PDB file of C-alpha atoms in Angstrom:
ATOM      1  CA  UNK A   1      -5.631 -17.863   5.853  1.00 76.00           C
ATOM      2  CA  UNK A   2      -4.592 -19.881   8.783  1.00 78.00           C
ATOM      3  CA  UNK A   3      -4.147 -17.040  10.713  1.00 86.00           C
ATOM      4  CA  UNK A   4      -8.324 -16.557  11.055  1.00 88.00           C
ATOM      5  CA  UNK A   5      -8.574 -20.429  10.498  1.00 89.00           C
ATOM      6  CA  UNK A   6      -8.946 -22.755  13.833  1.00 92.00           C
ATOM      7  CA  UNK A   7      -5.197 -24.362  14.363  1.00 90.00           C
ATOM      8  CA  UNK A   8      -6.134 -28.052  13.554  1.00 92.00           C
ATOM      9  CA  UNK A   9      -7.947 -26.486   9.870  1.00 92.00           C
ATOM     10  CA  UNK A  10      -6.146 -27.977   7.114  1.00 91.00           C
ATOM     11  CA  UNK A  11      -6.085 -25.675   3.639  1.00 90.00           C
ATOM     12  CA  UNK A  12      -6.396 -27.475   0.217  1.00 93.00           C
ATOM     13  CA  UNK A  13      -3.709 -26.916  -2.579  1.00 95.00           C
ATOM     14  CA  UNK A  14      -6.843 -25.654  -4.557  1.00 97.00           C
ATOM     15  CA  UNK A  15      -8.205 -23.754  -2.163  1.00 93.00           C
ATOM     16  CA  UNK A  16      -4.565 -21.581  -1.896  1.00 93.00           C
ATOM     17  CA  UNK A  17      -4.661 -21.669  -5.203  1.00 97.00           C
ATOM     18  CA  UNK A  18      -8.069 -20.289  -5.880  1.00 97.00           C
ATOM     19  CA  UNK A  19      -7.326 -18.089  -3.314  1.00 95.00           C
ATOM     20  CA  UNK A  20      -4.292 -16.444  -4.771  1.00 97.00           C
ATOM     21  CA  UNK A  21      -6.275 -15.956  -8.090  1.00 98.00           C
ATOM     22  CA  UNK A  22      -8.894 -14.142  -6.377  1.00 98.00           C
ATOM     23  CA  UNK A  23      -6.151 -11.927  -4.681  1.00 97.00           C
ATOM     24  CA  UNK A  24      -4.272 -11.344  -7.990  1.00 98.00           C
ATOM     25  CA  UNK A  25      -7.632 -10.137  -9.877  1.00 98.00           C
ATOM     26  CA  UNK A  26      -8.753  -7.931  -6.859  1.00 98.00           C
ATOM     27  CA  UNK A  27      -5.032  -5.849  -7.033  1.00 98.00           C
ATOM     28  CA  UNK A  28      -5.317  -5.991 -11.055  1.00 98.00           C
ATOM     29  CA  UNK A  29      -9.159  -4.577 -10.502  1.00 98.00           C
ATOM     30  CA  UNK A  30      -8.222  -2.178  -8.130  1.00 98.00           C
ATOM     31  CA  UNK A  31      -4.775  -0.799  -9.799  1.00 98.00           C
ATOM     32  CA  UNK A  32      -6.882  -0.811 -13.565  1.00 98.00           C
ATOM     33  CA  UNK A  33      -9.572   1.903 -11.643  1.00 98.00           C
ATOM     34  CA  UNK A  34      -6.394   3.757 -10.723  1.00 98.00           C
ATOM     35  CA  UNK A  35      -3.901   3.792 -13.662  1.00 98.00           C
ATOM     36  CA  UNK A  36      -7.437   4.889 -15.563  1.00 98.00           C
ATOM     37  CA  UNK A  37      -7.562   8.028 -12.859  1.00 98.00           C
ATOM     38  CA  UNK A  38      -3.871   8.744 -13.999  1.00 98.00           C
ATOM     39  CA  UNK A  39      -4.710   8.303 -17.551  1.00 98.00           C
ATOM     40  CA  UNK A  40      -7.435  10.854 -17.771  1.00 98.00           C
ATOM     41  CA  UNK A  41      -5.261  13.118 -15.465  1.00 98.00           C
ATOM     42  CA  UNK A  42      -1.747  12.938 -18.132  1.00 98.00           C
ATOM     43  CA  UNK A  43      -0.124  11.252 -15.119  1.00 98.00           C
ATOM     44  CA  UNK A  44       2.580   8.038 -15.727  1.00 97.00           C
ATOM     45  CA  UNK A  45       3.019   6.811 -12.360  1.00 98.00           C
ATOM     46  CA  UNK A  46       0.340   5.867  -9.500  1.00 98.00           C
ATOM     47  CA  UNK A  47       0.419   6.745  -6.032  1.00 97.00           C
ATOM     48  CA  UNK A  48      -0.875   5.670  -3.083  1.00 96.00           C
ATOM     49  CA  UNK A  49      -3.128   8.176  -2.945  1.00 96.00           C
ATOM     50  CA  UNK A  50      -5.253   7.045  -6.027  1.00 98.00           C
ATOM     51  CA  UNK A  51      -5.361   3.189  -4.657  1.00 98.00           C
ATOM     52  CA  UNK A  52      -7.138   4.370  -1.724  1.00 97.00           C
ATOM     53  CA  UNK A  53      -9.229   6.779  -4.519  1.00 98.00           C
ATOM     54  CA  UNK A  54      -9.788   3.270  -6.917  1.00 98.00           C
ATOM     55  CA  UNK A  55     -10.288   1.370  -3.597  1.00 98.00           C
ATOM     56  CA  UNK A  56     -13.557   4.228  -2.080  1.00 98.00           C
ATOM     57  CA  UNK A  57     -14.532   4.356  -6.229  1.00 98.00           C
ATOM     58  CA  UNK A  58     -14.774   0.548  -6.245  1.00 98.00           C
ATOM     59  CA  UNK A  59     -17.066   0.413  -3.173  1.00 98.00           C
ATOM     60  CA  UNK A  60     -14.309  -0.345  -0.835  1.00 97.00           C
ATOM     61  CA  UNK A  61     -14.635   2.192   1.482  1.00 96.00           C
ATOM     62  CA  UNK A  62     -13.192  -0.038   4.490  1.00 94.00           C
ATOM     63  CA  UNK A  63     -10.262  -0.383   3.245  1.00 96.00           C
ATOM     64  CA  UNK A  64      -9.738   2.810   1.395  1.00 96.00           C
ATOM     65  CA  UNK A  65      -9.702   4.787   4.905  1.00 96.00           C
ATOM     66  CA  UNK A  66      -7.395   1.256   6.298  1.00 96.00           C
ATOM     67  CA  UNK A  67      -4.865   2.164   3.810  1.00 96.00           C
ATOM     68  CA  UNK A  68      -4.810   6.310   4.036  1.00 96.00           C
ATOM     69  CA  UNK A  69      -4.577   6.117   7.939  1.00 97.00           C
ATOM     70  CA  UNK A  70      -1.449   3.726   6.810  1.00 96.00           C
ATOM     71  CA  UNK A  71      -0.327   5.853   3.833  1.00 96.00           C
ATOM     72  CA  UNK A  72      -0.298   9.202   6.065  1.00 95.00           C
ATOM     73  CA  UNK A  73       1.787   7.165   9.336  1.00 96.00           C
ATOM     74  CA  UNK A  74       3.918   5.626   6.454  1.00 95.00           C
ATOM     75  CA  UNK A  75       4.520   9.330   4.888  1.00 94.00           C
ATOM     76  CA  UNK A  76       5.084  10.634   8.363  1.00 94.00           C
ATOM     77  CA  UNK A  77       7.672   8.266   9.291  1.00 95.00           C
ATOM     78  CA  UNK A  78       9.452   8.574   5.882  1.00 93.00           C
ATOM     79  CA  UNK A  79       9.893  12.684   6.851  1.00 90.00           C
ATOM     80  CA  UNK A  80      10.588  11.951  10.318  1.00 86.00           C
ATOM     81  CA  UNK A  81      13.668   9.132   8.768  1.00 87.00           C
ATOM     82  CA  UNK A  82      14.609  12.161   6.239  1.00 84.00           C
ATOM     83  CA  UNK A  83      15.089  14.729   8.783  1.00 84.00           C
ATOM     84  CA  UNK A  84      16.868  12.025  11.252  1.00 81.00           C
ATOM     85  CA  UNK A  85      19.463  11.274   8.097  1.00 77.00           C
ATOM     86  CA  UNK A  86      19.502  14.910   7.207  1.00 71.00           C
ATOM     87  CA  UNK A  87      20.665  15.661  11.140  1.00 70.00           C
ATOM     88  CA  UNK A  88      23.220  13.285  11.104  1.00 69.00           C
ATOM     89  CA  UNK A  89      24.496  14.196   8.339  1.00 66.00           C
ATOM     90  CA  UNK A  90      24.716  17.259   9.162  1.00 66.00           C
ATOM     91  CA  UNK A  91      26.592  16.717  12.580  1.00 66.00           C
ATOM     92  CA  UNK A  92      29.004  14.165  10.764  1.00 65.00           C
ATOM     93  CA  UNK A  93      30.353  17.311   8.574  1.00 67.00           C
ATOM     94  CA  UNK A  94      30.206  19.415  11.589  1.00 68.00           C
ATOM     95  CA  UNK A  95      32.720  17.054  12.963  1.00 68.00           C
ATOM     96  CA  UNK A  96      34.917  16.948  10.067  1.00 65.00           C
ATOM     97  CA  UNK A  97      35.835  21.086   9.499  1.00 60.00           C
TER      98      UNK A  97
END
């Protein structure tokens, strides 16, 4: 909140407050439209993929595409850190026969 607020903006205990409820039923809204997608699908665990699913369902769409541009470069850096570990690994053995 202060970020978007002007510097000299003060923010009210309630306001925070009220603030952080809002925040805490928008994730339990969104993650209830998702766990329901894995429900009626026999899946236990959610993904990424069906918050940004719940998010576009919900009317969202804004930050549904937000957060699978950020899912995909999070996913691609994840494979791009595997293969890096993998390769050193790899090397280290090398080394060692």
């Amino acid at each position: 909140m202060k970020q978007i607020l002007p510097q000299n903006a003060k923010i009210s205990k309630e306001a925070k407050e009220t603030m952080q409820e809002c925040v805490s039923e928008y994730i339990s809204f969104v993650t209830s439209e998702a766990s329901e997608k894995c429900r009626k699908e026999r899946r236990k665990t959610v993904n990424g993929d069906d918050i940004c699913w719940a998010l576009a369902t919900l009317g969202f769409d804004d930050y549904a595409e937000g957060m699978r541009r950020y899912l995909h470069r999070y996913r691609e850096l994840e494979v791009d850190n595997n293969n890096n570990n993998n390769n050193n690994n790899n090397n280290n053995q090398e080394r060692g026969k």
